[in-house]
């Protein structure tokens, strides 16, 4: 019984140590999480427009496709790296699926971010030129999104 | 009793008429609502950075202030007018506080959007030049946000 109590005490100690962020820090972390999820939503919305054209759910139109592609590049260009705060992974914070590994693999994350940027710039060049080039570019964007999600987002 | 039933029937008819959107339309409307709320979140996040500097909660720094201001202008420049779909007001759709009046006052909405754009461009010019000019510009941005929210967003 005493042994169990000691184990329980140790376990609680770990939990409490993990929970030492101040209310102010928690607020900043939650604001950052909300902001990066908003970035993801804006990617999703514009990819949704292109995806609907690719699947024929809506007619391809060059102006709309170009606008969506321009938006993707603009969202990617926002200077919002600060939303990836330390201690804002899904082990340390609530309301996120970002794995701690994202903070532990800087060079791989940077390489995947570069792939994403390149696939979006290629989409921006292709989107207004026709449905087929847009579809091909969309495949590459999907791959670069998926590579990062697979490695660094909780399924 | 028969009279009441008739009134009830008429009322139900109105409700049913308001609810005739297809599942596909509902999906598009909810996607648009989510996307515009994400836009608002990105405004809020970047205004939050500037606001924290203005209130002295964090130290003013020119680079961070400039980045936040650049982000505000970039978010404002996204070609996402399509997220303001017809029938996506808070009378016709769920999960939104956008009042139907927003769709009924085109010229006033356009004037308020122009005010917002101008206040953000002024912020972009001021943000990196010092805490005091940034604070002054922030007041004007707040006024342009507030004007539209007061007129067109459910309290």
PDB file of C-alpha atoms in Angstrom:
ATOM      1  CA  UNK A   1       0.000   0.000   0.000  1.00  0.00           C
ATOM      2  CA  UNK A   2       2.811   2.352   0.975  1.00  0.00           C
ATOM      3  CA  UNK A   3       4.719   1.265  -2.141  1.00  0.00           C
ATOM      4  CA  UNK A   4       1.682   1.965  -4.329  1.00  0.00           C
ATOM      5  CA  UNK A   5       1.273   5.352  -2.714  1.00  0.00           C
ATOM      6  CA  UNK A   6       4.902   6.140  -3.513  1.00  0.00           C
ATOM      7  CA  UNK A   7       4.418   5.139  -7.167  1.00  0.00           C
ATOM      8  CA  UNK A   8       1.266   7.194  -7.320  1.00  0.00           C
ATOM      9  CA  UNK A   9       3.126  10.128  -5.753  1.00  0.00           C
ATOM     10  CA  UNK A  10       5.916   9.836  -8.324  1.00  0.00           C
ATOM     11  CA  UNK A  11       3.405   9.621 -11.158  1.00  0.00           C
ATOM     12  CA  UNK A  12       1.584  12.693  -9.879  1.00  0.00           C
ATOM     13  CA  UNK A  13       4.911  14.493  -9.634  1.00  0.00           C
ATOM     14  CA  UNK A  14       5.505  13.857 -13.340  1.00  0.00           C
ATOM     15  CA  UNK A  15       2.028  15.073 -14.207  1.00  0.00           C
ATOM     16  CA  UNK A  16       2.460  18.203 -12.105  1.00  0.00           C
ATOM     17  CA  UNK A  17       5.904  18.908 -13.598  1.00  0.00           C
ATOM     18  CA  UNK A  18       4.357  18.659 -17.077  1.00  0.00           C
ATOM     19  CA  UNK A  19       1.669  21.077 -15.968  1.00  0.00           C
ATOM     20  CA  UNK A  20       3.806  23.933 -14.664  1.00  0.00           C
ATOM     21  CA  UNK A  21       3.108  26.389 -17.500  1.00  0.00           C
ATOM     22  CA  UNK A  22       1.608  29.600 -16.171  1.00  0.00           C
ATOM     23  CA  UNK A  23      -1.883  30.657 -17.201  1.00  0.00           C
ATOM     24  CA  UNK A  24      -0.235  33.349 -19.334  1.00  0.00           C
ATOM     25  CA  UNK A  25       1.926  30.760 -21.130  1.00  0.00           C
ATOM     26  CA  UNK A  26      -1.081  28.493 -21.649  1.00  0.00           C
ATOM     27  CA  UNK A  27      -2.959  31.401 -23.182  1.00  0.00           C
ATOM     28  CA  UNK A  28      -0.100  32.129 -25.591  1.00  0.00           C
ATOM     29  CA  UNK A  29       0.164  28.454 -26.512  1.00  0.00           C
ATOM     30  CA  UNK A  30      -3.552  28.124 -27.171  1.00  0.00           C
ATOM     31  CA  UNK A  31      -3.532  31.314 -29.264  1.00  0.00           C
ATOM     32  CA  UNK A  32      -0.652  29.894 -31.319  1.00  0.00           C
ATOM     33  CA  UNK A  33      -2.430  26.551 -31.775  1.00  0.00           C
ATOM     34  CA  UNK A  34      -5.602  28.310 -32.896  1.00  0.00           C
ATOM     35  CA  UNK A  35      -3.637  30.459 -35.350  1.00  0.00           C
ATOM     36  CA  UNK A  36      -1.808  27.534 -36.939  1.00  0.00           C
ATOM     37  CA  UNK A  37      -5.054  25.597 -37.264  1.00  0.00           C
ATOM     38  CA  UNK A  38      -6.465  28.653 -39.040  1.00  0.00           C
ATOM     39  CA  UNK A  39      -3.511  28.547 -41.426  1.00  0.00           C
ATOM     40  CA  UNK A  40      -4.271  24.870 -42.087  1.00  0.00           C
ATOM     41  CA  UNK A  41      -7.944  25.729 -42.678  1.00  0.00           C
ATOM     42  CA  UNK A  42      -6.979  28.309 -45.290  1.00  0.00           C
ATOM     43  CA  UNK A  43      -4.781  25.765 -47.049  1.00  0.00           C
ATOM     44  CA  UNK A  44      -7.677  23.296 -46.877  1.00  0.00           C
ATOM     45  CA  UNK A  45     -10.230  25.753 -48.229  1.00  0.00           C
ATOM     46  CA  UNK A  46      -8.153  26.726 -51.248  1.00  0.00           C
ATOM     47  CA  UNK A  47      -7.035  23.155 -51.899  1.00  0.00           C
ATOM     48  CA  UNK A  48     -10.719  22.250 -51.689  1.00  0.00           C
ATOM     49  CA  UNK A  49     -11.501  24.623 -54.560  1.00  0.00           C
ATOM     50  CA  UNK A  50      -8.770  23.073 -56.702  1.00  0.00           C
ATOM     51  CA  UNK A  51      -9.734  19.561 -55.612  1.00  0.00           C
ATOM     52  CA  UNK A  52     -13.369  20.128 -56.568  1.00  0.00           C
ATOM     53  CA  UNK A  53     -12.235  21.266 -60.035  1.00  0.00           C
ATOM     54  CA  UNK A  54      -9.888  18.276 -60.328  1.00  0.00           C
ATOM     55  CA  UNK A  55     -12.692  15.880 -59.465  1.00  0.00           C
ATOM     56  CA  UNK A  56     -15.127  17.638 -61.783  1.00  0.00           C
ATOM     57  CA  UNK A  57     -17.458  18.571 -58.929  1.00  0.00           C
ATOM     58  CA  UNK A  58     -17.220  22.125 -60.208  1.00  0.00           C
ATOM     59  CA  UNK A  59     -16.121  23.251 -63.660  1.00  0.00           C
ATOM     60  CA  UNK A  60     -12.476  24.180 -64.037  1.00  0.00           C
ATOM     61  CA  UNK A  61     -12.028  27.889 -64.497  1.00  0.00           C
ATOM     62  CA  UNK A  62      -8.643  29.501 -64.884  1.00  0.00           C
ATOM     63  CA  UNK A  63      -9.393  32.619 -62.832  1.00  0.00           C
ATOM     64  CA  UNK A  64     -10.734  30.714 -59.843  1.00  0.00           C
ATOM     65  CA  UNK A  65      -7.927  28.161 -59.975  1.00  0.00           C
ATOM     66  CA  UNK A  66      -5.303  30.888 -60.199  1.00  0.00           C
ATOM     67  CA  UNK A  67      -6.832  32.767 -57.259  1.00  0.00           C
ATOM     68  CA  UNK A  68      -6.809  29.616 -55.117  1.00  0.00           C
ATOM     69  CA  UNK A  69      -3.189  28.908 -56.054  1.00  0.00           C
ATOM     70  CA  UNK A  70      -2.178  32.518 -55.359  1.00  0.00           C
ATOM     71  CA  UNK A  71      -3.871  32.232 -51.968  1.00  0.00           C
ATOM     72  CA  UNK A  72      -1.938  29.058 -51.131  1.00  0.00           C
ATOM     73  CA  UNK A  73       1.368  30.770 -51.877  1.00  0.00           C
ATOM     74  CA  UNK A  74       0.333  33.857 -49.917  1.00  0.00           C
ATOM     75  CA  UNK A  75      -0.725  31.809 -46.873  1.00  0.00           C
ATOM     76  CA  UNK A  76       2.563  29.930 -47.092  1.00  0.00           C
ATOM     77  CA  UNK A  77       4.402  33.262 -47.182  1.00  0.00           C
ATOM     78  CA  UNK A  78       2.912  34.600 -43.954  1.00  0.00           C
ATOM     79  CA  UNK A  79       5.595  35.282 -41.357  1.00  0.00           C
ATOM     80  CA  UNK A  80       4.033  33.139 -38.699  1.00  0.00           C
ATOM     81  CA  UNK A  81       6.758  30.719 -37.668  1.00  0.00           C
ATOM     82  CA  UNK A  82       6.158  31.876 -34.095  1.00  0.00           C
ATOM     83  CA  UNK A  83       2.951  29.825 -33.950  1.00  0.00           C
ATOM     84  CA  UNK A  84       5.161  26.723 -33.609  1.00  0.00           C
ATOM     85  CA  UNK A  85       5.978  27.588 -30.001  1.00  0.00           C
ATOM     86  CA  UNK A  86       8.008  25.236 -27.831  1.00  0.00           C
ATOM     87  CA  UNK A  87       5.738  23.190 -25.537  1.00  0.00           C
ATOM     88  CA  UNK A  88       2.834  23.419 -27.975  1.00  0.00           C
ATOM     89  CA  UNK A  89       2.947  19.770 -29.057  1.00  0.00           C
ATOM     90  CA  UNK A  90       0.187  17.290 -28.263  1.00  0.00           C
ATOM     91  CA  UNK A  91       2.087  15.912 -25.278  1.00  0.00           C
ATOM     92  CA  UNK A  92       2.493  19.310 -23.636  1.00  0.00           C
ATOM     93  CA  UNK A  93      -0.664  21.109 -24.762  1.00  0.00           C
ATOM     94  CA  UNK A  94      -4.305  20.394 -25.454  1.00  0.00           C
ATOM     95  CA  UNK A  95      -6.276  20.964 -28.677  1.00  0.00           C
ATOM     96  CA  UNK A  96      -3.479  19.928 -31.004  1.00  0.00           C
ATOM     97  CA  UNK A  97      -2.366  16.844 -32.920  1.00  0.00           C
ATOM     98  CA  UNK A  98       1.175  18.124 -33.525  1.00  0.00           C
ATOM     99  CA  UNK A  99       3.632  15.466 -32.347  1.00  0.00           C
ATOM    100  CA  UNK A 100       6.671  16.354 -30.198  1.00  0.00           C
ATOM    101  CA  UNK A 101       8.840  14.932 -33.022  1.00  0.00           C
ATOM    102  CA  UNK A 102       8.072  18.072 -35.022  1.00  0.00           C
ATOM    103  CA  UNK A 103      10.273  20.028 -32.603  1.00  0.00           C
ATOM    104  CA  UNK A 104      13.002  17.401 -32.571  1.00  0.00           C
ATOM    105  CA  UNK A 105      13.715  17.080 -36.293  1.00  0.00           C
ATOM    106  CA  UNK A 106      14.530  20.589 -37.461  1.00  0.00           C
ATOM    107  CA  UNK A 107      16.406  19.690 -40.657  1.00  0.00           C
ATOM    108  CA  UNK A 108      13.741  17.212 -41.817  1.00  0.00           C
ATOM    109  CA  UNK A 109      10.945  19.669 -41.020  1.00  0.00           C
ATOM    110  CA  UNK A 110      12.786  22.392 -42.943  1.00  0.00           C
ATOM    111  CA  UNK A 111      13.225  20.047 -45.926  1.00  0.00           C
ATOM    112  CA  UNK A 112       9.533  19.162 -45.870  1.00  0.00           C
ATOM    113  CA  UNK A 113       8.610  22.862 -45.595  1.00  0.00           C
ATOM    114  CA  UNK A 114      10.808  23.576 -48.625  1.00  0.00           C
ATOM    115  CA  UNK A 115       9.051  20.775 -50.571  1.00  0.00           C
ATOM    116  CA  UNK A 116       5.697  22.306 -49.687  1.00  0.00           C
ATOM    117  CA  UNK A 117       6.795  25.763 -50.797  1.00  0.00           C
ATOM    118  CA  UNK A 118       8.123  24.409 -54.090  1.00  0.00           C
ATOM    119  CA  UNK A 119       4.966  22.423 -54.795  1.00  0.00           C
ATOM    120  CA  UNK A 120       2.845  25.523 -54.127  1.00  0.00           C
ATOM    121  CA  UNK A 121       4.959  27.746 -56.365  1.00  0.00           C
ATOM    122  CA  UNK A 122       4.668  25.074 -59.095  1.00  0.00           C
ATOM    123  CA  UNK A 123       0.896  25.069 -58.555  1.00  0.00           C
ATOM    124  CA  UNK A 124       0.825  28.837 -58.888  1.00  0.00           C
ATOM    125  CA  UNK A 125       2.550  28.525 -62.282  1.00  0.00           C
ATOM    126  CA  UNK A 126       0.246  25.700 -63.453  1.00  0.00           C
ATOM    127  CA  UNK A 127      -3.167  26.517 -62.021  1.00  0.00           C
ATOM    128  CA  UNK A 128      -4.296  29.042 -64.618  1.00  0.00           C
ATOM    129  CA  UNK A 129      -2.967  27.136 -67.639  1.00  0.00           C
ATOM    130  CA  UNK A 130      -5.509  24.310 -67.771  1.00  0.00           C
ATOM    131  CA  UNK A 131      -7.273  21.588 -65.821  1.00  0.00           C
ATOM    132  CA  UNK A 132      -4.671  18.897 -66.554  1.00  0.00           C
ATOM    133  CA  UNK A 133      -1.559  20.820 -65.468  1.00  0.00           C
ATOM    134  CA  UNK A 134      -3.484  21.976 -62.384  1.00  0.00           C
ATOM    135  CA  UNK A 135      -4.401  18.372 -61.527  1.00  0.00           C
ATOM    136  CA  UNK A 136      -0.779  17.236 -61.921  1.00  0.00           C
ATOM    137  CA  UNK A 137       0.427  20.046 -59.663  1.00  0.00           C
ATOM    138  CA  UNK A 138      -2.267  19.224 -57.126  1.00  0.00           C
ATOM    139  CA  UNK A 139      -0.911  15.695 -56.789  1.00  0.00           C
ATOM    140  CA  UNK A 140       2.486  17.074 -55.788  1.00  0.00           C
ATOM    141  CA  UNK A 141       0.969  19.514 -53.303  1.00  0.00           C
ATOM    142  CA  UNK A 142      -0.991  16.651 -51.762  1.00  0.00           C
ATOM    143  CA  UNK A 143       2.184  14.611 -51.416  1.00  0.00           C
ATOM    144  CA  UNK A 144       4.057  17.411 -49.665  1.00  0.00           C
ATOM    145  CA  UNK A 145       1.136  18.028 -47.275  1.00  0.00           C
ATOM    146  CA  UNK A 146       0.849  14.326 -46.584  1.00  0.00           C
ATOM    147  CA  UNK A 147       4.564  13.785 -45.931  1.00  0.00           C
ATOM    148  CA  UNK A 148       4.551  16.262 -43.054  1.00  0.00           C
ATOM    149  CA  UNK A 149       1.219  15.121 -41.660  1.00  0.00           C
ATOM    150  CA  UNK A 150       2.283  11.492 -41.724  1.00  0.00           C
ATOM    151  CA  UNK A 151       5.524  12.204 -39.872  1.00  0.00           C
ATOM    152  CA  UNK A 152       4.430  14.892 -37.451  1.00  0.00           C
ATOM    153  CA  UNK A 153       0.686  14.806 -36.907  1.00  0.00           C
ATOM    154  CA  UNK A 154      -1.187  12.359 -34.703  1.00  0.00           C
ATOM    155  CA  UNK A 155      -3.414  10.189 -36.946  1.00  0.00           C
TER     156      UNK A 155
ATOM    157  CA  UNK B   1     -57.858  25.448 -32.677  1.00  0.00           C
ATOM    158  CA  UNK B   2     -58.068  25.068 -36.429  1.00  0.00           C
ATOM    159  CA  UNK B   3     -56.910  28.659 -36.780  1.00  0.00           C
ATOM    160  CA  UNK B   4     -53.904  27.979 -34.529  1.00  0.00           C
ATOM    161  CA  UNK B   5     -53.070  24.888 -36.532  1.00  0.00           C
ATOM    162  CA  UNK B   6     -53.129  26.963 -39.690  1.00  0.00           C
ATOM    163  CA  UNK B   7     -50.764  29.538 -38.170  1.00  0.00           C
ATOM    164  CA  UNK B   8     -48.507  26.748 -36.985  1.00  0.00           C
ATOM    165  CA  UNK B   9     -48.601  25.205 -40.461  1.00  0.00           C
ATOM    166  CA  UNK B  10     -47.686  28.524 -42.056  1.00  0.00           C
ATOM    167  CA  UNK B  11     -44.854  29.018 -39.582  1.00  0.00           C
ATOM    168  CA  UNK B  12     -43.557  25.536 -40.286  1.00  0.00           C
ATOM    169  CA  UNK B  13     -43.770  26.253 -44.007  1.00  0.00           C
ATOM    170  CA  UNK B  14     -41.482  29.251 -43.535  1.00  0.00           C
ATOM    171  CA  UNK B  15     -39.059  27.176 -41.510  1.00  0.00           C
ATOM    172  CA  UNK B  16     -39.048  24.403 -44.102  1.00  0.00           C
ATOM    173  CA  UNK B  17     -38.570  26.874 -46.949  1.00  0.00           C
ATOM    174  CA  UNK B  18     -35.572  28.319 -45.115  1.00  0.00           C
ATOM    175  CA  UNK B  19     -34.191  24.817 -44.748  1.00  0.00           C
ATOM    176  CA  UNK B  20     -34.287  23.667 -48.373  1.00  0.00           C
ATOM    177  CA  UNK B  21     -30.518  23.836 -49.033  1.00  0.00           C
ATOM    178  CA  UNK B  22     -29.160  20.509 -50.236  1.00  0.00           C
ATOM    179  CA  UNK B  23     -26.568  18.642 -48.185  1.00  0.00           C
ATOM    180  CA  UNK B  24     -24.016  19.659 -50.827  1.00  0.00           C
ATOM    181  CA  UNK B  25     -24.942  23.347 -50.453  1.00  0.00           C
ATOM    182  CA  UNK B  26     -24.803  23.067 -46.665  1.00  0.00           C
ATOM    183  CA  UNK B  27     -21.334  21.575 -46.918  1.00  0.00           C
ATOM    184  CA  UNK B  28     -20.136  24.430 -49.145  1.00  0.00           C
ATOM    185  CA  UNK B  29     -21.663  27.001 -46.795  1.00  0.00           C
ATOM    186  CA  UNK B  30     -20.056  25.467 -43.720  1.00  0.00           C
ATOM    187  CA  UNK B  31     -16.684  25.289 -45.497  1.00  0.00           C
ATOM    188  CA  UNK B  32     -16.984  28.980 -46.376  1.00  0.00           C
ATOM    189  CA  UNK B  33     -17.947  29.906 -42.802  1.00  0.00           C
ATOM    190  CA  UNK B  34     -14.996  27.955 -41.415  1.00  0.00           C
ATOM    191  CA  UNK B  35     -12.628  29.619 -43.897  1.00  0.00           C
ATOM    192  CA  UNK B  36     -13.780  33.148 -43.077  1.00  0.00           C
ATOM    193  CA  UNK B  37     -13.519  32.445 -39.367  1.00  0.00           C
ATOM    194  CA  UNK B  38      -9.951  31.302 -40.042  1.00  0.00           C
ATOM    195  CA  UNK B  39      -9.283  34.612 -41.780  1.00  0.00           C
ATOM    196  CA  UNK B  40     -10.637  36.416 -38.704  1.00  0.00           C
ATOM    197  CA  UNK B  41      -8.424  34.271 -36.457  1.00  0.00           C
ATOM    198  CA  UNK B  42      -5.351  35.262 -38.444  1.00  0.00           C
ATOM    199  CA  UNK B  43      -6.274  38.927 -38.122  1.00  0.00           C
ATOM    200  CA  UNK B  44      -6.808  38.367 -34.398  1.00  0.00           C
ATOM    201  CA  UNK B  45      -3.506  36.567 -33.896  1.00  0.00           C
ATOM    202  CA  UNK B  46      -1.446  39.258 -35.593  1.00  0.00           C
ATOM    203  CA  UNK B  47      -3.405  42.086 -33.976  1.00  0.00           C
ATOM    204  CA  UNK B  48      -2.796  40.276 -30.694  1.00  0.00           C
ATOM    205  CA  UNK B  49       0.971  40.542 -31.214  1.00  0.00           C
ATOM    206  CA  UNK B  50       0.700  44.271 -31.889  1.00  0.00           C
ATOM    207  CA  UNK B  51      -1.784  44.730 -29.031  1.00  0.00           C
ATOM    208  CA  UNK B  52       0.518  42.983 -26.573  1.00  0.00           C
ATOM    209  CA  UNK B  53       3.323  45.344 -27.600  1.00  0.00           C
ATOM    210  CA  UNK B  54       1.015  48.358 -27.342  1.00  0.00           C
ATOM    211  CA  UNK B  55      -0.031  47.355 -23.818  1.00  0.00           C
ATOM    212  CA  UNK B  56       3.559  46.603 -22.803  1.00  0.00           C
ATOM    213  CA  UNK B  57       2.794  42.931 -22.162  1.00  0.00           C
ATOM    214  CA  UNK B  58       5.710  42.160 -24.444  1.00  0.00           C
ATOM    215  CA  UNK B  59       8.515  44.511 -25.456  1.00  0.00           C
ATOM    216  CA  UNK B  60       8.047  46.393 -28.689  1.00  0.00           C
ATOM    217  CA  UNK B  61      10.378  45.140 -31.370  1.00  0.00           C
ATOM    218  CA  UNK B  62      10.422  46.538 -34.871  1.00  0.00           C
ATOM    219  CA  UNK B  63      10.956  43.236 -36.682  1.00  0.00           C
ATOM    220  CA  UNK B  64       8.114  41.454 -34.922  1.00  0.00           C
ATOM    221  CA  UNK B  65       5.762  44.406 -35.312  1.00  0.00           C
ATOM    222  CA  UNK B  66       6.588  44.713 -38.998  1.00  0.00           C
ATOM    223  CA  UNK B  67       6.018  40.989 -39.562  1.00  0.00           C
ATOM    224  CA  UNK B  68       2.615  41.154 -37.851  1.00  0.00           C
ATOM    225  CA  UNK B  69       1.631  44.196 -39.923  1.00  0.00           C
ATOM    226  CA  UNK B  70       2.844  42.544 -43.142  1.00  0.00           C
ATOM    227  CA  UNK B  71       0.763  39.496 -42.251  1.00  0.00           C
ATOM    228  CA  UNK B  72      -2.349  41.614 -41.726  1.00  0.00           C
ATOM    229  CA  UNK B  73      -1.975  43.168 -45.173  1.00  0.00           C
ATOM    230  CA  UNK B  74      -1.295  39.758 -46.736  1.00  0.00           C
ATOM    231  CA  UNK B  75      -4.350  38.194 -45.093  1.00  0.00           C
ATOM    232  CA  UNK B  76      -6.409  41.142 -46.268  1.00  0.00           C
ATOM    233  CA  UNK B  77      -5.077  40.610 -49.799  1.00  0.00           C
ATOM    234  CA  UNK B  78      -6.181  36.982 -50.081  1.00  0.00           C
ATOM    235  CA  UNK B  79      -8.640  36.485 -52.928  1.00  0.00           C
ATOM    236  CA  UNK B  80     -11.299  34.904 -50.795  1.00  0.00           C
ATOM    237  CA  UNK B  81     -14.400  36.992 -51.391  1.00  0.00           C
ATOM    238  CA  UNK B  82     -16.169  33.733 -52.256  1.00  0.00           C
ATOM    239  CA  UNK B  83     -16.333  32.816 -48.576  1.00  0.00           C
ATOM    240  CA  UNK B  84     -19.131  35.377 -48.221  1.00  0.00           C
ATOM    241  CA  UNK B  85     -21.600  33.070 -49.960  1.00  0.00           C
ATOM    242  CA  UNK B  86     -25.270  33.975 -50.254  1.00  0.00           C
ATOM    243  CA  UNK B  87     -27.343  32.164 -47.607  1.00  0.00           C
ATOM    244  CA  UNK B  88     -24.390  31.984 -45.225  1.00  0.00           C
ATOM    245  CA  UNK B  89     -25.718  34.548 -42.758  1.00  0.00           C
ATOM    246  CA  UNK B  90     -26.777  33.665 -39.218  1.00  0.00           C
ATOM    247  CA  UNK B  91     -30.444  33.495 -40.180  1.00  0.00           C
ATOM    248  CA  UNK B  92     -29.838  30.966 -42.966  1.00  0.00           C
ATOM    249  CA  UNK B  93     -26.866  28.994 -41.631  1.00  0.00           C
ATOM    250  CA  UNK B  94     -25.507  27.700 -38.356  1.00  0.00           C
ATOM    251  CA  UNK B  95     -22.100  28.401 -36.763  1.00  0.00           C
ATOM    252  CA  UNK B  96     -21.964  32.044 -37.802  1.00  0.00           C
ATOM    253  CA  UNK B  97     -22.700  35.446 -36.301  1.00  0.00           C
ATOM    254  CA  UNK B  98     -22.751  37.249 -39.669  1.00  0.00           C
ATOM    255  CA  UNK B  99     -26.002  39.204 -39.926  1.00  0.00           C
ATOM    256  CA  UNK B 100     -28.137  39.108 -43.089  1.00  0.00           C
ATOM    257  CA  UNK B 101     -27.634  42.901 -43.321  1.00  0.00           C
ATOM    258  CA  UNK B 102     -24.080  42.226 -44.502  1.00  0.00           C
ATOM    259  CA  UNK B 103     -25.508  40.944 -47.786  1.00  0.00           C
ATOM    260  CA  UNK B 104     -28.008  43.792 -48.076  1.00  0.00           C
ATOM    261  CA  UNK B 105     -25.690  46.787 -47.820  1.00  0.00           C
ATOM    262  CA  UNK B 106     -23.093  46.297 -50.542  1.00  0.00           C
ATOM    263  CA  UNK B 107     -21.910  49.910 -50.826  1.00  0.00           C
ATOM    264  CA  UNK B 108     -21.550  50.356 -47.056  1.00  0.00           C
ATOM    265  CA  UNK B 109     -19.737  47.011 -46.721  1.00  0.00           C
ATOM    266  CA  UNK B 110     -17.387  47.996 -49.562  1.00  0.00           C
ATOM    267  CA  UNK B 111     -16.686  51.354 -47.870  1.00  0.00           C
ATOM    268  CA  UNK B 112     -15.941  49.625 -44.580  1.00  0.00           C
ATOM    269  CA  UNK B 113     -13.695  47.092 -46.360  1.00  0.00           C
ATOM    270  CA  UNK B 114     -11.823  50.001 -47.958  1.00  0.00           C
ATOM    271  CA  UNK B 115     -11.381  51.629 -44.527  1.00  0.00           C
ATOM    272  CA  UNK B 116      -9.978  48.384 -43.181  1.00  0.00           C
ATOM    273  CA  UNK B 117      -7.550  48.036 -46.088  1.00  0.00           C
ATOM    274  CA  UNK B 118      -6.364  51.639 -45.654  1.00  0.00           C
ATOM    275  CA  UNK B 119      -5.872  51.249 -41.910  1.00  0.00           C
ATOM    276  CA  UNK B 120      -3.842  48.064 -42.470  1.00  0.00           C
ATOM    277  CA  UNK B 121      -1.652  49.670 -45.132  1.00  0.00           C
ATOM    278  CA  UNK B 122      -1.062  52.595 -42.742  1.00  0.00           C
ATOM    279  CA  UNK B 123      -0.154  50.074 -40.024  1.00  0.00           C
ATOM    280  CA  UNK B 124       2.301  48.404 -42.390  1.00  0.00           C
ATOM    281  CA  UNK B 125       4.001  51.755 -42.916  1.00  0.00           C
ATOM    282  CA  UNK B 126       4.059  52.590 -39.196  1.00  0.00           C
ATOM    283  CA  UNK B 127       4.671  49.282 -37.424  1.00  0.00           C
ATOM    284  CA  UNK B 128       8.429  49.090 -37.834  1.00  0.00           C
ATOM    285  CA  UNK B 129       9.101  52.760 -37.084  1.00  0.00           C
ATOM    286  CA  UNK B 130       8.459  52.773 -33.334  1.00  0.00           C
ATOM    287  CA  UNK B 131       6.079  51.832 -30.555  1.00  0.00           C
ATOM    288  CA  UNK B 132       4.174  55.127 -30.600  1.00  0.00           C
ATOM    289  CA  UNK B 133       3.377  55.267 -34.336  1.00  0.00           C
ATOM    290  CA  UNK B 134       2.429  51.573 -34.154  1.00  0.00           C
ATOM    291  CA  UNK B 135       0.047  52.258 -31.259  1.00  0.00           C
ATOM    292  CA  UNK B 136      -1.575  55.151 -33.128  1.00  0.00           C
ATOM    293  CA  UNK B 137      -2.046  52.991 -36.229  1.00  0.00           C
ATOM    294  CA  UNK B 138      -3.469  50.183 -34.099  1.00  0.00           C
ATOM    295  CA  UNK B 139      -6.217  52.466 -32.849  1.00  0.00           C
ATOM    296  CA  UNK B 140      -7.343  53.095 -36.414  1.00  0.00           C
ATOM    297  CA  UNK B 141      -7.254  49.401 -37.297  1.00  0.00           C
ATOM    298  CA  UNK B 142      -9.357  48.672 -34.225  1.00  0.00           C
ATOM    299  CA  UNK B 143     -11.896  51.277 -35.290  1.00  0.00           C
ATOM    300  CA  UNK B 144     -12.227  49.816 -38.793  1.00  0.00           C
ATOM    301  CA  UNK B 145     -12.631  46.278 -37.415  1.00  0.00           C
ATOM    302  CA  UNK B 146     -15.172  47.476 -34.880  1.00  0.00           C
ATOM    303  CA  UNK B 147     -17.244  49.444 -37.369  1.00  0.00           C
ATOM    304  CA  UNK B 148     -17.960  46.349 -39.435  1.00  0.00           C
ATOM    305  CA  UNK B 149     -18.487  44.069 -36.442  1.00  0.00           C
ATOM    306  CA  UNK B 150     -20.890  46.516 -34.841  1.00  0.00           C
ATOM    307  CA  UNK B 151     -22.976  46.826 -38.000  1.00  0.00           C
ATOM    308  CA  UNK B 152     -22.845  43.289 -39.329  1.00  0.00           C
ATOM    309  CA  UNK B 153     -21.992  40.815 -36.584  1.00  0.00           C
ATOM    310  CA  UNK B 154     -24.364  39.516 -33.949  1.00  0.00           C
ATOM    311  CA  UNK B 155     -23.191  40.771 -30.529  1.00  0.00           C
TER     312      UNK B 155
END
